[in-house]
């Protein structure tokens, strides 16, 4: 079944310049900006500029150039935030998808979180 993308989601509006964002990095195919409700001292969202709902959608259908750009953008953000090893103390990357992944915004985004120990990976509670 084909993926369906809602062009009215809030990150699509950010990409169209309809609502503001606190940009960290802007590349040909990717945008990184600060999460509006940060869960850690460093909390940056990295999104592809193309209309992809989730990581699996992106990995299946994005061009090689988009995938390379997005992957490198994540690396650049981790470095710019001072989180990347060996200089920084590390980070957590999260990409939620769908209902069980508790994804609120249906445009692929990778959360980069760091600046403190991030705790255990997954809560036992729903
Ligand atoms: P998720 O639950 O993985 O879909 O995460 C969505 C994230 O988007 C949440 O951490 C929100 O705080 C964040 N968010 C929602 N609206 C905005 C916005 N306008 N600018 C930056 N971050 C946002």
mmCIF file of N, CA and C and ligand atoms in Angstrom:
data_model
loop_
_atom_site.group_PDB
_atom_site.id
_atom_site.type_symbol
_atom_site.label_atom_id
_atom_site.label_comp_id
_atom_site.label_asym_id
_atom_site.label_seq_id
_atom_site.Cartn_x
_atom_site.Cartn_y
_atom_site.Cartn_z
ATOM 1 N N UNK A 1 0.832 -1.204 0.000
ATOM 2 C CA UNK A 1 0.000 0.000 0.000
ATOM 3 C C UNK A 1 0.869 1.257 0.000
ATOM 4 N N UNK A 2 0.420 2.288 -0.692
ATOM 5 C CA UNK A 2 1.217 3.516 -0.795
ATOM 6 C C UNK A 2 1.136 4.326 0.505
ATOM 7 N N UNK A 3 2.197 5.045 0.795
ATOM 8 C CA UNK A 3 2.192 5.957 1.938
ATOM 9 C C UNK A 3 1.376 7.196 1.563
ATOM 10 N N UNK A 4 0.619 7.737 2.520
ATOM 11 C CA UNK A 4 -0.086 8.993 2.233
ATOM 12 C C UNK A 4 0.482 10.097 3.115
ATOM 13 N N UNK A 5 0.754 11.222 2.498
ATOM 14 C CA UNK A 5 1.397 12.354 3.173
ATOM 15 C C UNK A 5 0.398 13.509 3.282
ATOM 16 N N UNK A 6 0.251 14.037 4.497
ATOM 17 C CA UNK A 6 -0.661 15.168 4.727
ATOM 18 C C UNK A 6 0.113 16.482 4.610
ATOM 19 N N UNK A 7 -0.082 17.250 3.528
ATOM 20 C CA UNK A 7 0.705 18.477 3.336
ATOM 21 C C UNK A 7 0.343 19.596 4.308
ATOM 22 N N UNK A 8 -0.676 19.360 5.157
ATOM 23 C CA UNK A 8 -1.046 20.384 6.149
ATOM 24 C C UNK A 8 -0.371 20.146 7.501
ATOM 25 N N UNK A 9 0.502 19.132 7.606
ATOM 26 C CA UNK A 9 1.165 18.914 8.900
ATOM 27 C C UNK A 9 2.100 20.082 9.211
ATOM 28 N N UNK A 10 2.397 20.233 10.500
ATOM 29 C CA UNK A 10 3.089 21.453 10.956
ATOM 30 C C UNK A 10 4.511 21.570 10.382
ATOM 31 N N UNK A 11 5.172 20.455 10.122
ATOM 32 C CA UNK A 11 6.525 20.556 9.574
ATOM 33 C C UNK A 11 6.485 20.919 8.082
ATOM 34 N N UNK A 12 5.425 20.507 7.392
ATOM 35 C CA UNK A 12 5.254 20.958 6.006
ATOM 36 C C UNK A 12 5.064 22.477 5.991
ATOM 37 N N UNK A 13 4.348 23.000 6.985
ATOM 38 C CA UNK A 13 4.138 24.459 7.073
ATOM 39 C C UNK A 13 5.459 25.167 7.373
ATOM 40 N N UNK A 14 6.280 24.560 8.231
ATOM 41 C CA UNK A 14 7.608 25.133 8.506
ATOM 42 C C UNK A 14 8.424 25.165 7.212
ATOM 43 N N UNK A 15 8.398 24.067 6.464
ATOM 44 C CA UNK A 15 9.189 24.001 5.221
ATOM 45 C C UNK A 15 8.712 25.021 4.194
ATOM 46 N N UNK A 16 7.416 25.329 4.192
ATOM 47 C CA UNK A 16 6.891 26.335 3.251
ATOM 48 C C UNK A 16 7.087 27.763 3.774
ATOM 49 N N UNK A 17 7.633 27.893 4.993
ATOM 50 C CA UNK A 17 7.865 29.215 5.570
ATOM 51 C C UNK A 17 6.604 29.842 6.128
ATOM 52 N N UNK A 18 5.573 29.029 6.367
ATOM 53 C CA UNK A 18 4.301 29.566 6.867
ATOM 54 C C UNK A 18 4.322 29.781 8.369
ATOM 55 N N UNK A 19 5.173 29.019 9.082
ATOM 56 C CA UNK A 19 5.368 29.268 10.512
ATOM 57 C C UNK A 19 6.873 29.254 10.796
ATOM 58 N N UNK A 20 7.278 30.022 11.819
ATOM 59 C CA UNK A 20 8.717 30.175 12.065
ATOM 60 C C UNK A 20 9.337 28.941 12.717
ATOM 61 N N UNK A 21 10.646 28.879 12.665
ATOM 62 C CA UNK A 21 11.372 27.810 13.362
ATOM 63 C C UNK A 21 12.728 28.349 13.757
ATOM 64 N N UNK A 22 13.347 27.685 14.724
ATOM 65 C CA UNK A 22 14.675 28.069 15.208
ATOM 66 C C UNK A 22 15.682 27.142 14.509
ATOM 67 N N UNK A 23 16.124 27.572 13.327
ATOM 68 C CA UNK A 23 16.958 26.718 12.471
ATOM 69 C C UNK A 23 18.356 26.504 13.046
ATOM 70 N N UNK A 24 18.796 25.254 12.998
ATOM 71 C CA UNK A 24 20.160 24.885 13.394
ATOM 72 C C UNK A 24 21.004 24.625 12.148
ATOM 73 N N UNK A 25 20.378 24.012 11.132
ATOM 74 C CA UNK A 25 21.098 23.662 9.902
ATOM 75 C C UNK A 25 20.097 23.590 8.750
ATOM 76 N N UNK A 26 20.492 24.149 7.606
ATOM 77 C CA UNK A 26 19.624 24.136 6.416
ATOM 78 C C UNK A 26 20.479 23.681 5.241
ATOM 79 N N UNK A 27 20.173 22.501 4.683
ATOM 80 C CA UNK A 27 20.951 21.976 3.564
ATOM 81 C C UNK A 27 20.030 21.825 2.357
ATOM 82 N N UNK A 28 20.563 21.289 1.272
ATOM 83 C CA UNK A 28 19.761 21.150 0.049
ATOM 84 C C UNK A 28 18.485 20.338 0.285
ATOM 85 N N UNK A 29 18.586 19.258 1.043
ATOM 86 C CA UNK A 29 17.447 18.341 1.185
ATOM 87 C C UNK A 29 16.956 18.180 2.624
ATOM 88 N N UNK A 30 17.554 18.897 3.561
ATOM 89 C CA UNK A 30 17.222 18.670 4.975
ATOM 90 C C UNK A 30 17.177 19.979 5.740
ATOM 91 N N UNK A 31 16.389 19.980 6.811
ATOM 92 C CA UNK A 31 16.318 21.136 7.709
ATOM 93 C C UNK A 31 16.394 20.615 9.142
ATOM 94 N N UNK A 32 17.163 21.306 9.981
ATOM 95 C CA UNK A 32 17.230 20.962 11.400
ATOM 96 C C UNK A 32 16.850 22.199 12.196
ATOM 97 N N UNK A 33 15.987 21.998 13.188
ATOM 98 C CA UNK A 33 15.534 23.137 14.013
ATOM 99 C C UNK A 33 15.271 22.656 15.429
ATOM 100 N N UNK A 34 15.234 23.604 16.365
ATOM 101 C CA UNK A 34 15.066 23.243 17.781
ATOM 102 C C UNK A 34 13.616 22.858 18.064
ATOM 103 N N UNK A 35 13.462 21.780 18.858
ATOM 104 C CA UNK A 35 12.122 21.371 19.267
ATOM 105 C C UNK A 35 11.503 22.464 20.137
ATOM 106 N N UNK A 36 10.227 22.720 19.888
ATOM 107 C CA UNK A 36 9.537 23.806 20.594
ATOM 108 C C UNK A 36 9.314 23.460 22.070
ATOM 109 N N UNK A 37 9.323 22.166 22.399
ATOM 110 C CA UNK A 37 9.175 21.729 23.801
ATOM 111 C C UNK A 37 10.334 20.798 24.139
ATOM 112 N N UNK A 38 11.527 21.375 24.347
ATOM 113 C CA UNK A 38 12.725 20.539 24.505
ATOM 114 C C UNK A 38 12.646 19.606 25.711
ATOM 115 N N UNK A 39 13.063 18.364 25.485
ATOM 116 C CA UNK A 39 13.059 17.341 26.543
ATOM 117 C C UNK A 39 14.462 17.130 27.112
ATOM 118 N N UNK A 40 15.428 17.904 26.665
ATOM 119 C CA UNK A 40 16.818 17.784 27.119
ATOM 120 C C UNK A 40 17.498 19.117 26.809
ATOM 121 N N UNK A 41 18.681 19.390 27.410
ATOM 122 C CA UNK A 41 19.364 20.663 27.128
ATOM 123 C C UNK A 41 19.568 20.887 25.627
ATOM 124 N N UNK A 42 19.821 19.814 24.890
ATOM 125 C CA UNK A 42 19.905 19.885 23.431
ATOM 126 C C UNK A 42 18.788 19.019 22.866
ATOM 127 N N UNK A 43 17.883 19.601 22.099
ATOM 128 C CA UNK A 43 16.796 18.813 21.489
ATOM 129 C C UNK A 43 16.509 19.415 20.114
ATOM 130 N N UNK A 44 17.058 18.772 19.101
ATOM 131 C CA UNK A 44 16.962 19.263 17.722
ATOM 132 C C UNK A 44 16.212 18.221 16.895
ATOM 133 N N UNK A 45 15.351 18.698 16.004
ATOM 134 C CA UNK A 45 14.648 17.830 15.055
ATOM 135 C C UNK A 45 15.303 17.989 13.696
ATOM 136 N N UNK A 46 15.595 16.874 13.052
ATOM 137 C CA UNK A 46 16.143 16.909 11.692
ATOM 138 C C UNK A 46 15.090 16.309 10.776
ATOM 139 N N UNK A 47 14.715 17.042 9.726
ATOM 140 C CA UNK A 47 13.677 16.544 8.804
ATOM 141 C C UNK A 47 14.187 16.622 7.360
ATOM 142 N N UNK A 48 13.722 15.691 6.535
ATOM 143 C CA UNK A 48 13.997 15.839 5.105
ATOM 144 C C UNK A 48 13.035 16.891 4.541
ATOM 145 N N UNK A 49 13.418 17.557 3.490
ATOM 146 C CA UNK A 49 12.529 18.554 2.874
ATOM 147 C C UNK A 49 11.453 17.898 2.010
ATOM 148 N N UNK A 50 11.673 16.665 1.617
ATOM 149 C CA UNK A 50 10.696 15.938 0.806
ATOM 150 C C UNK A 50 9.533 15.435 1.649
ATOM 151 N N UNK A 51 8.417 15.059 0.981
ATOM 152 C CA UNK A 51 7.182 14.672 1.681
ATOM 153 C C UNK A 51 7.174 13.206 2.109
ATOM 154 N N UNK A 52 7.900 12.927 3.183
ATOM 155 C CA UNK A 52 7.988 11.555 3.693
ATOM 156 C C UNK A 52 7.375 11.488 5.089
ATOM 157 N N UNK A 53 6.553 10.480 5.300
ATOM 158 C CA UNK A 53 5.819 10.347 6.554
ATOM 159 C C UNK A 53 6.707 9.813 7.680
ATOM 160 N N UNK A 54 7.533 8.840 7.356
ATOM 161 C CA UNK A 54 8.254 8.083 8.389
ATOM 162 C C UNK A 54 9.617 7.658 7.847
ATOM 163 N N UNK A 55 10.427 7.102 8.747
ATOM 164 C CA UNK A 55 11.765 6.697 8.300
ATOM 165 C C UNK A 55 11.693 5.600 7.241
ATOM 166 N N UNK A 56 10.777 4.646 7.430
ATOM 167 C CA UNK A 56 10.684 3.551 6.458
ATOM 168 C C UNK A 56 10.226 4.071 5.093
ATOM 169 N N UNK A 57 9.313 5.050 5.103
ATOM 170 C CA UNK A 57 8.882 5.678 3.850
ATOM 171 C C UNK A 57 10.074 6.338 3.154
ATOM 172 N N UNK A 58 10.820 7.113 3.926
ATOM 173 C CA UNK A 58 11.990 7.827 3.397
ATOM 174 C C UNK A 58 13.031 6.842 2.855
ATOM 175 N N UNK A 59 13.332 5.817 3.645
ATOM 176 C CA UNK A 59 14.369 4.855 3.246
ATOM 177 C C UNK A 59 13.970 4.106 1.983
ATOM 178 N N UNK A 60 12.653 3.886 1.810
ATOM 179 C CA UNK A 60 12.183 3.145 0.644
ATOM 180 C C UNK A 60 12.125 4.014 -0.611
ATOM 181 N N UNK A 61 11.762 5.296 -0.464
ATOM 182 C CA UNK A 61 11.407 6.079 -1.652
ATOM 183 C C UNK A 61 12.273 7.312 -1.925
ATOM 184 N N UNK A 62 13.063 7.763 -0.963
ATOM 185 C CA UNK A 62 13.898 8.943 -1.202
ATOM 186 C C UNK A 62 15.050 8.600 -2.144
ATOM 187 N N UNK A 63 15.563 9.621 -2.812
ATOM 188 C CA UNK A 63 16.720 9.427 -3.688
ATOM 189 C C UNK A 63 17.980 9.216 -2.841
ATOM 190 N N UNK A 64 18.998 8.664 -3.476
ATOM 191 C CA UNK A 64 20.270 8.487 -2.772
ATOM 192 C C UNK A 64 20.789 9.833 -2.261
ATOM 193 N N UNK A 65 20.629 10.883 -3.073
ATOM 194 C CA UNK A 65 21.132 12.206 -2.681
ATOM 195 C C UNK A 65 20.408 12.711 -1.422
ATOM 196 N N UNK A 66 19.107 12.494 -1.355
ATOM 197 C CA UNK A 66 18.347 12.916 -0.161
ATOM 198 C C UNK A 66 18.793 12.130 1.069
ATOM 199 N N UNK A 67 19.012 10.830 0.888
ATOM 200 C CA UNK A 67 19.394 9.987 2.023
ATOM 201 C C UNK A 67 20.783 10.364 2.534
ATOM 202 N N UNK A 68 21.698 10.606 1.626
ATOM 203 C CA UNK A 68 23.050 11.011 2.044
ATOM 204 C C UNK A 68 22.991 12.362 2.753
ATOM 205 N N UNK A 69 22.254 13.299 2.177
ATOM 206 C CA UNK A 69 22.144 14.639 2.761
ATOM 207 C C UNK A 69 21.558 14.564 4.173
ATOM 208 N N UNK A 70 20.487 13.811 4.332
ATOM 209 C CA UNK A 70 19.812 13.692 5.632
ATOM 210 C C UNK A 70 20.737 13.047 6.662
ATOM 211 N N UNK A 71 21.402 11.988 6.263
ATOM 212 C CA UNK A 71 22.302 11.281 7.184
ATOM 213 C C UNK A 71 23.446 12.188 7.620
ATOM 214 N N UNK A 72 23.996 12.924 6.669
ATOM 215 C CA UNK A 72 25.104 13.828 7.007
ATOM 216 C C UNK A 72 24.601 15.013 7.831
ATOM 217 N N UNK A 73 23.369 15.453 7.584
ATOM 218 C CA UNK A 73 22.799 16.566 8.366
ATOM 219 C C UNK A 73 22.717 16.162 9.836
ATOM 220 N N UNK A 74 22.315 14.922 10.091
ATOM 221 C CA UNK A 74 22.249 14.441 11.477
ATOM 222 C C UNK A 74 23.630 14.503 12.115
ATOM 223 N N UNK A 75 24.634 14.073 11.373
ATOM 224 C CA UNK A 75 26.007 14.111 11.883
ATOM 225 C C UNK A 75 26.449 15.549 12.173
ATOM 226 N N UNK A 76 26.119 16.461 11.252
ATOM 227 C CA UNK A 76 26.504 17.870 11.434
ATOM 228 C C UNK A 76 25.852 18.459 12.684
ATOM 229 N N UNK A 77 24.579 18.126 12.899
ATOM 230 C CA UNK A 77 23.867 18.645 14.067
ATOM 231 C C UNK A 77 24.506 18.112 15.349
ATOM 232 N N UNK A 78 24.801 16.831 15.375
ATOM 233 C CA UNK A 78 25.418 16.249 16.579
ATOM 234 C C UNK A 78 26.746 16.931 16.891
ATOM 235 N N UNK A 79 27.503 17.236 15.842
ATOM 236 C CA UNK A 79 28.779 17.936 16.039
ATOM 237 C C UNK A 79 28.544 19.367 16.495
ATOM 238 N N UNK A 80 27.649 20.065 15.811
ATOM 239 C CA UNK A 80 27.396 21.484 16.121
ATOM 240 C C UNK A 80 26.865 21.662 17.542
ATOM 241 N N UNK A 81 26.107 20.680 18.035
ATOM 242 C CA UNK A 81 25.548 20.766 19.385
ATOM 243 C C UNK A 81 26.557 20.321 20.448
ATOM 244 N N UNK A 82 27.736 19.861 19.989
ATOM 245 C CA UNK A 82 28.779 19.427 20.929
ATOM 246 C C UNK A 82 28.505 18.063 21.533
ATOM 247 N N UNK A 83 27.654 17.261 20.862
ATOM 248 C CA UNK A 83 27.244 15.963 21.412
ATOM 249 C C UNK A 83 28.047 14.797 20.851
ATOM 250 N N UNK A 84 28.569 14.965 19.615
ATOM 251 C CA UNK A 84 29.201 13.838 18.918
ATOM 252 C C UNK A 84 30.472 13.393 19.628
ATOM 253 N N UNK A 85 30.665 12.082 19.667
ATOM 254 C CA UNK A 85 31.894 11.516 20.203
ATOM 255 C C UNK A 85 33.033 11.795 19.226
ATOM 256 N N UNK A 86 34.269 11.898 19.699
ATOM 257 C CA UNK A 86 34.714 11.698 21.076
ATOM 258 C C UNK A 86 34.729 12.985 21.905
ATOM 259 N N UNK A 87 34.436 14.125 21.293
ATOM 260 C CA UNK A 87 34.493 15.390 22.044
ATOM 261 C C UNK A 87 33.315 15.490 23.004
ATOM 262 N N UNK A 88 32.126 15.208 22.495
ATOM 263 C CA UNK A 88 30.922 15.280 23.309
ATOM 264 C C UNK A 88 30.687 13.998 24.092
ATOM 265 N N UNK A 89 29.615 14.011 24.859
ATOM 266 C CA UNK A 89 29.324 12.857 25.725
ATOM 267 C C UNK A 89 28.203 11.983 25.180
ATOM 268 N N UNK A 90 27.829 12.220 23.914
ATOM 269 C CA UNK A 90 26.863 11.328 23.292
ATOM 270 C C UNK A 90 25.469 11.919 23.219
ATOM 271 N N UNK A 91 24.576 11.152 22.656
ATOM 272 C CA UNK A 91 23.220 11.643 22.378
ATOM 273 C C UNK A 91 22.308 10.457 22.129
ATOM 274 N N UNK A 92 21.030 10.750 22.047
ATOM 275 C CA UNK A 92 20.054 9.737 21.620
ATOM 276 C C UNK A 92 19.349 10.242 20.379
ATOM 277 N N UNK A 93 19.128 9.322 19.419
ATOM 278 C CA UNK A 93 18.354 9.611 18.205
ATOM 279 C C UNK A 93 17.065 8.831 18.282
ATOM 280 N N UNK A 94 15.944 9.504 18.028
ATOM 281 C CA UNK A 94 14.642 8.826 18.037
ATOM 282 C C UNK A 94 13.883 9.221 16.780
ATOM 283 N N UNK A 95 13.284 8.235 16.126
ATOM 284 C CA UNK A 95 12.371 8.530 15.014
ATOM 285 C C UNK A 95 11.086 7.741 15.254
ATOM 286 N N UNK A 96 10.060 8.406 15.748
ATOM 287 C CA UNK A 96 8.780 7.762 16.021
ATOM 288 C C UNK A 96 8.004 7.585 14.721
ATOM 289 N N UNK A 97 7.215 6.502 14.648
ATOM 290 C CA UNK A 97 6.381 6.280 13.460
ATOM 291 C C UNK A 97 5.040 5.688 13.866
ATOM 292 N N UNK A 98 3.976 6.337 13.407
ATOM 293 C CA UNK A 98 2.632 5.792 13.555
ATOM 294 C C UNK A 98 2.129 5.772 14.985
ATOM 295 N N UNK A 99 1.024 5.064 15.164
ATOM 296 C CA UNK A 99 0.319 5.069 16.450
ATOM 297 C C UNK A 99 1.152 4.414 17.556
ATOM 298 N N UNK A 100 1.710 3.254 17.306
ATOM 299 C CA UNK A 100 2.477 2.583 18.355
ATOM 300 C C UNK A 100 3.803 3.281 18.621
ATOM 301 N N UNK A 101 4.334 3.963 17.631
ATOM 302 C CA UNK A 101 5.549 4.749 17.835
ATOM 303 C C UNK A 101 5.260 6.094 18.483
ATOM 304 N N UNK A 102 3.992 6.415 18.658
ATOM 305 C CA UNK A 102 3.523 7.686 19.228
ATOM 306 C C UNK A 102 4.124 8.865 18.451
ATOM 307 N N UNK A 103 3.824 8.875 17.175
ATOM 308 C CA UNK A 103 4.273 9.966 16.291
ATOM 309 C C UNK A 103 3.164 11.013 16.227
ATOM 310 N N UNK A 104 3.492 12.239 16.634
ATOM 311 C CA UNK A 104 2.484 13.308 16.619
ATOM 312 C C UNK A 104 2.451 14.023 15.279
ATOM 313 N N UNK A 105 3.613 14.254 14.697
ATOM 314 C CA UNK A 105 3.678 15.018 13.443
ATOM 315 C C UNK A 105 4.019 14.049 12.306
ATOM 316 N N UNK A 106 3.116 13.914 11.313
ATOM 317 C CA UNK A 106 3.310 12.896 10.272
ATOM 318 C C UNK A 106 4.219 13.333 9.124
ATOM 319 N N UNK A 107 5.365 13.890 9.489
ATOM 320 C CA UNK A 107 6.460 14.182 8.549
ATOM 321 C C UNK A 107 7.703 13.659 9.236
ATOM 322 N N UNK A 108 8.479 12.793 8.564
ATOM 323 C CA UNK A 108 9.662 12.202 9.201
ATOM 324 C C UNK A 108 10.497 13.240 9.926
ATOM 325 N N UNK A 109 10.793 12.935 11.176
ATOM 326 C CA UNK A 109 11.735 13.765 11.931
ATOM 327 C C UNK A 109 12.531 12.856 12.841
ATOM 328 N N UNK A 110 13.820 13.132 12.912
ATOM 329 C CA UNK A 110 14.694 12.456 13.869
ATOM 330 C C UNK A 110 14.941 13.433 15.005
ATOM 331 N N UNK A 111 14.621 13.000 16.218
ATOM 332 C CA UNK A 111 14.946 13.791 17.409
ATOM 333 C C UNK A 111 16.405 13.513 17.761
ATOM 334 N N UNK A 112 17.181 14.564 17.981
ATOM 335 C CA UNK A 112 18.538 14.429 18.537
ATOM 336 C C UNK A 112 18.478 15.029 19.935
ATOM 337 N N UNK A 113 18.733 14.199 20.933
ATOM 338 C CA UNK A 113 18.622 14.642 22.326
ATOM 339 C C UNK A 113 19.936 14.418 23.045
ATOM 340 N N UNK A 114 20.360 15.387 23.837
ATOM 341 C CA UNK A 114 21.596 15.215 24.592
ATOM 342 C C UNK A 114 21.821 16.366 25.548
ATOM 343 N N UNK A 115 23.000 16.349 26.163
ATOM 344 C CA UNK A 115 23.331 17.376 27.150
ATOM 345 C C UNK A 115 23.093 16.903 28.566
ATOM 346 N N UNK A 116 22.543 15.702 28.696
ATOM 347 C CA UNK A 116 22.383 15.042 30.003
ATOM 348 C C UNK A 116 22.232 13.546 29.734
ATOM 349 N N UNK A 117 22.447 12.693 30.754
ATOM 350 C CA UNK A 117 22.192 11.266 30.542
ATOM 351 C C UNK A 117 20.713 11.071 30.189
ATOM 352 N N UNK A 118 20.431 10.286 29.173
ATOM 353 C CA UNK A 118 19.065 10.207 28.646
ATOM 354 C C UNK A 118 18.217 9.106 29.275
ATOM 355 N N UNK A 119 18.779 8.328 30.212
ATOM 356 C CA UNK A 119 17.958 7.313 30.872
ATOM 357 C C UNK A 119 17.765 6.087 29.999
ATOM 358 N N UNK A 120 16.905 5.197 30.464
ATOM 359 C CA UNK A 120 16.678 3.952 29.725
ATOM 360 C C UNK A 120 15.968 4.240 28.413
ATOM 361 N N UNK A 121 16.120 3.314 27.473
ATOM 362 C CA UNK A 121 15.672 3.582 26.110
ATOM 363 C C UNK A 121 14.158 3.647 25.976
ATOM 364 N N UNK A 122 13.453 2.699 26.577
ATOM 365 C CA UNK A 122 12.013 2.590 26.346
ATOM 366 C C UNK A 122 11.298 2.438 27.674
ATOM 367 N N UNK A 123 10.235 3.232 27.848
ATOM 368 C CA UNK A 123 9.405 3.089 29.042
ATOM 369 C C UNK A 123 8.588 1.809 28.952
ATOM 370 N N UNK A 124 8.328 1.199 30.110
ATOM 371 C CA UNK A 124 7.488 0.000 30.126
ATOM 372 C C UNK A 124 6.016 0.358 29.998
ATOM 373 N N UNK A 125 5.701 1.648 30.226
ATOM 374 C CA UNK A 125 4.296 2.059 30.191
ATOM 375 C C UNK A 125 3.888 2.488 28.791
ATOM 376 N N UNK A 126 2.616 2.323 28.478
ATOM 377 C CA UNK A 126 2.113 2.776 27.175
ATOM 378 C C UNK A 126 1.890 4.274 27.201
HETATM 379 P P1 LIG B 1 6.743 13.169 17.619
HETATM 380 O O1 LIG B 1 5.888 12.840 18.815
HETATM 381 O O2 LIG B 1 7.916 12.254 17.452
HETATM 382 O O3 LIG B 1 5.911 13.307 16.356
HETATM 383 O O4 LIG B 1 7.390 14.575 17.925
HETATM 384 C C1 LIG B 1 6.904 15.792 17.456
HETATM 385 C C2 LIG B 1 7.767 16.879 18.059
HETATM 386 O O5 LIG B 1 7.544 18.076 17.357
HETATM 387 C C3 LIG B 1 7.468 17.173 19.539
HETATM 388 O O6 LIG B 1 8.665 16.963 20.298
HETATM 389 C C4 LIG B 1 7.040 18.640 19.533
HETATM 390 O O7 LIG B 1 7.473 19.347 20.669
HETATM 391 C C5 LIG B 1 7.680 19.147 18.247
HETATM 392 N N1 LIG B 1 7.029 20.303 17.635
HETATM 393 C C6 LIG B 1 5.714 20.461 17.365
HETATM 394 N N2 LIG B 1 5.500 21.647 16.766
HETATM 395 C C7 LIG B 1 6.720 22.234 16.624
HETATM 396 C C8 LIG B 1 7.162 23.465 16.088
HETATM 397 N N3 LIG B 1 6.324 24.348 15.549
HETATM 398 N N4 LIG B 1 8.483 23.745 16.131
HETATM 399 C C9 LIG B 1 9.357 22.868 16.673
HETATM 400 N N5 LIG B 1 8.991 21.683 17.198
HETATM 401 C C10 LIG B 1 7.691 21.372 17.188
#
